Short mmCIF file of C-alpha atoms in Angstrom, two decimals:
data_model
loop_
_atom_site.label_atom_id
_atom_site.label_comp_id
_atom_site.label_asym_id
_atom_site.label_seq_id
_atom_site.Cartn_x
_atom_site.Cartn_y
_atom_site.Cartn_z
CA MET A 1 -27.25 -37.74 3.69
CA SER A 2 -28.66 -34.28 3.02
CA ASP A 3 -26.41 -31.25 2.57
CA GLY A 4 -27.78 -29.74 5.80
CA ALA A 5 -27.00 -32.86 7.83
CA ARG A 6 -23.54 -33.08 6.29
CA ALA A 7 -22.85 -29.41 7.05
CA LEU A 8 -24.01 -29.86 10.65
CA ARG A 9 -21.77 -32.91 11.05
CA ILE A 10 -18.78 -30.97 9.74
CA GLN A 11 -19.52 -28.02 12.05
CA LEU A 12 -19.75 -30.34 15.05
CA LEU A 13 -16.44 -31.94 14.10
CA ILE A 14 -14.80 -28.52 13.81
CA ALA A 15 -16.23 -27.49 17.20
CA PHE A 16 -14.95 -30.72 18.77
CA MET A 17 -11.47 -30.19 17.29
CA CYS A 18 -11.37 -26.59 18.58
CA VAL A 19 -12.39 -27.68 22.08
CA ALA A 20 -9.79 -30.47 21.99
CA LEU A 21 -7.11 -27.96 20.96
CA ILE A 22 -8.10 -25.56 23.73
CA VAL A 23 -7.88 -28.37 26.31
CA TYR A 24 -4.48 -29.32 24.89
CA PHE A 25 -3.31 -25.69 25.09
CA VAL A 26 -4.44 -25.47 28.73
CA MET A 27 -2.58 -28.69 29.55
CA LEU A 28 0.57 -27.36 27.84
CA GLY A 29 0.26 -24.12 29.80
CA ARG A 30 -0.04 -25.99 33.08
CA ALA A 31 3.03 -28.10 32.24
CA ALA A 32 4.93 -24.93 31.34
CA LEU A 33 4.03 -23.36 34.71
CA VAL A 34 5.32 -26.44 36.52
CA PHE A 35 8.65 -26.12 34.71
CA ILE A 36 8.86 -22.38 35.39
CA SER A 37 7.98 -22.74 39.08
CA SER A 38 10.77 -25.30 39.59
CA GLY A 39 13.29 -22.47 39.80
CA ARG A 40 15.96 -24.28 37.76
CA PRO A 41 17.26 -22.19 34.83
CA ALA A 42 16.99 -24.96 32.22
CA ALA A 43 13.46 -25.86 33.33
CA ILE A 44 12.43 -22.18 33.31
CA GLY A 45 13.75 -21.84 29.76
CA LEU A 46 11.87 -24.96 28.70
CA GLY A 47 8.71 -23.72 30.41
CA VAL A 48 8.86 -20.39 28.60
CA ALA A 49 9.43 -22.20 25.29
CA ILE A 50 6.45 -24.45 25.97
CA LEU A 51 4.26 -21.38 26.68
CA ILE A 52 4.94 -20.17 23.15
CA LEU A 53 3.28 -23.26 21.61
CA PRO A 54 -0.27 -22.52 22.84
CA ALA A 55 0.08 -18.91 21.65
CA ILE A 56 1.10 -20.01 18.16
CA GLY A 57 -1.54 -22.75 18.12
CA SER A 58 -4.26 -20.33 19.18
CA TRP A 59 -3.27 -17.87 16.46
CA VAL A 60 -3.31 -20.63 13.81
CA MET A 61 -6.69 -21.92 14.99
CA VAL A 62 -8.30 -18.46 14.96
CA ALA A 63 -6.78 -17.57 11.56
CA THR A 64 -7.98 -20.86 10.08
CA LEU A 65 -11.50 -20.41 11.46
CA ARG A 66 -11.68 -16.82 10.19
CA ALA A 67 -10.55 -17.87 6.71
CA GLY A 68 -13.04 -20.76 6.67
CA LEU A 69 -15.91 -18.48 7.67
CA ALA A 70 -14.90 -15.94 5.01
CA HIS A 71 -14.78 -18.69 2.37
CA GLN A 72 -18.21 -19.94 3.42
CA ARG A 73 -19.60 -16.42 3.21
CA LEU A 74 -18.25 -15.98 -0.32
CA GLY A 75 -19.65 -19.37 -1.29
CA ARG A 76 -23.08 -18.39 0.01
CA LEU A 77 -22.96 -15.04 -1.82
CA ALA A 78 -21.81 -16.70 -5.04
CA ARG A 79 -24.66 -19.24 -4.84
CA GLU A 80 -27.20 -16.51 -4.15
CA GLN A 81 -25.95 -14.57 -7.16
CA GLY A 82 -25.88 -17.63 -9.43
CA MET A 83 -22.07 -17.56 -9.71
CA GLU A 84 -21.22 -20.92 -8.14
CA LEU A 85 -19.57 -23.37 -10.50
CA ASP A 86 -21.94 -26.11 -11.61
CA VAL A 87 -19.96 -29.34 -11.64
CA SER A 88 -22.94 -31.68 -11.34
CA GLU A 89 -22.66 -32.84 -14.96
CA LEU A 90 -18.88 -33.29 -15.08
CA PRO A 91 -17.56 -36.86 -15.37
CA ARG A 92 -16.17 -38.31 -12.16
CA MET A 93 -13.75 -41.03 -11.18
CA PRO A 94 -14.94 -43.89 -8.95
CA SER A 95 -13.57 -41.94 -5.97
CA GLY A 96 -16.00 -39.10 -6.71
CA ARG A 97 -13.35 -36.62 -7.82
CA ILE A 98 -13.90 -34.85 -11.11
CA ARG A 99 -11.90 -36.36 -13.96
CA ARG A 100 -8.70 -34.43 -14.58
CA ASP A 101 -9.45 -33.53 -18.21
CA ALA A 102 -12.91 -32.19 -17.26
CA ALA A 103 -11.44 -30.20 -14.35
CA ASP A 104 -8.76 -28.76 -16.65
CA ALA A 105 -11.40 -27.73 -19.22
CA LEU A 106 -13.48 -26.12 -16.47
CA PHE A 107 -10.39 -24.30 -15.24
CA ALA A 108 -9.63 -22.95 -18.74
CA THR A 109 -13.18 -21.60 -19.05
CA VAL A 110 -13.06 -19.92 -15.64
CA ARG A 111 -9.59 -18.48 -16.31
CA ASP A 112 -10.91 -16.88 -19.52
CA GLU A 113 -13.82 -15.39 -17.55
CA LEU A 114 -11.37 -13.89 -15.07
CA GLU A 115 -9.21 -12.39 -17.80
CA SER A 116 -12.26 -10.54 -19.14
CA ASP A 117 -13.28 -9.28 -15.65
CA PRO A 118 -10.22 -9.30 -13.31
CA ASP A 119 -11.63 -6.81 -10.78
CA ASN A 120 -14.62 -8.97 -9.85
CA TRP A 121 -14.24 -10.99 -6.63
CA ARG A 122 -16.78 -13.50 -7.97
CA ARG A 123 -14.42 -14.38 -10.83
CA TRP A 124 -11.57 -14.92 -8.35
CA TYR A 125 -13.85 -17.07 -6.22
CA ARG A 126 -14.75 -19.17 -9.27
CA LEU A 127 -11.05 -19.44 -10.17
CA ALA A 128 -10.26 -20.66 -6.65
CA ARG A 129 -12.96 -23.34 -6.95
CA ALA A 130 -11.68 -24.35 -10.40
CA TYR A 131 -8.12 -24.65 -9.05
CA ASP A 132 -9.49 -26.82 -6.24
CA TYR A 133 -11.34 -29.09 -8.66
CA ALA A 134 -8.16 -29.33 -10.77
CA GLY A 135 -6.24 -30.41 -7.65
CA ASP A 136 -4.04 -27.32 -7.25
CA ARG A 137 -4.70 -26.48 -3.59
CA THR A 138 -1.93 -23.90 -3.27
CA ARG A 139 -3.22 -21.74 -6.10
CA ALA A 140 -6.80 -22.32 -4.92
CA ARG A 141 -5.91 -20.82 -1.52
CA GLU A 142 -4.15 -17.86 -3.15
CA ALA A 143 -7.10 -17.12 -5.45
CA MET A 144 -9.59 -17.49 -2.58
CA LYS A 145 -7.54 -15.12 -0.43
CA LYS A 146 -7.62 -12.56 -3.25
CA ALA A 147 -11.41 -13.04 -3.62
CA VAL A 148 -11.91 -12.47 0.11
CA GLN A 149 -9.76 -9.33 0.04
CA MET A 150 -11.54 -7.95 -3.03
CA GLU A 151 -15.02 -8.65 -1.64
CA ALA A 152 -14.14 -6.98 1.67
CA SER A 153 -13.01 -3.76 0.02
#
C-alpha cells in the first residue's frame, strides 16, 4: 500500500471516529434533556451532569485534532527541510518496530544534536521522533509540544 493510500485511509478513519463521537454527543445531550425535563430534582441533577460529558468530549476531540494537525505540519516542514529522521536502514524486529538498541543509539545521536542547538524547533521535533522510536511516548509528546510551541513563535 502506498503512503498516500495509507494516509487517506487514516484520514477517513479519523473522520469516521469524529462523526461517531459527534453522534454520541448528540445522543447524550438528548438523554440529558429528557432527564432535565422530567422535573424531578435527582433526574435534573443527573441530566446536568450528563450534559457536561459532551462538552468535555468535544474539547478533547478538538484539542487532539489540533495537536495532530500541528504535528503533521511540523513533519511536513521537517521533511521539506531534510530534517526528518531516516530510520529506513535501522534493524527491525519481526513486528516492524525498530530494535531497542538501534532506537537507543538513534536517540543518543539526536539528543547530542539538541544539546548543541537547543533553540531550534527542528531539533526538538527530531527528539520527539527519537523518543517515539525508543518507545517513550510520554517524553515524545512533551518534546513534540515544545517543538510546536517553538515553531509557532
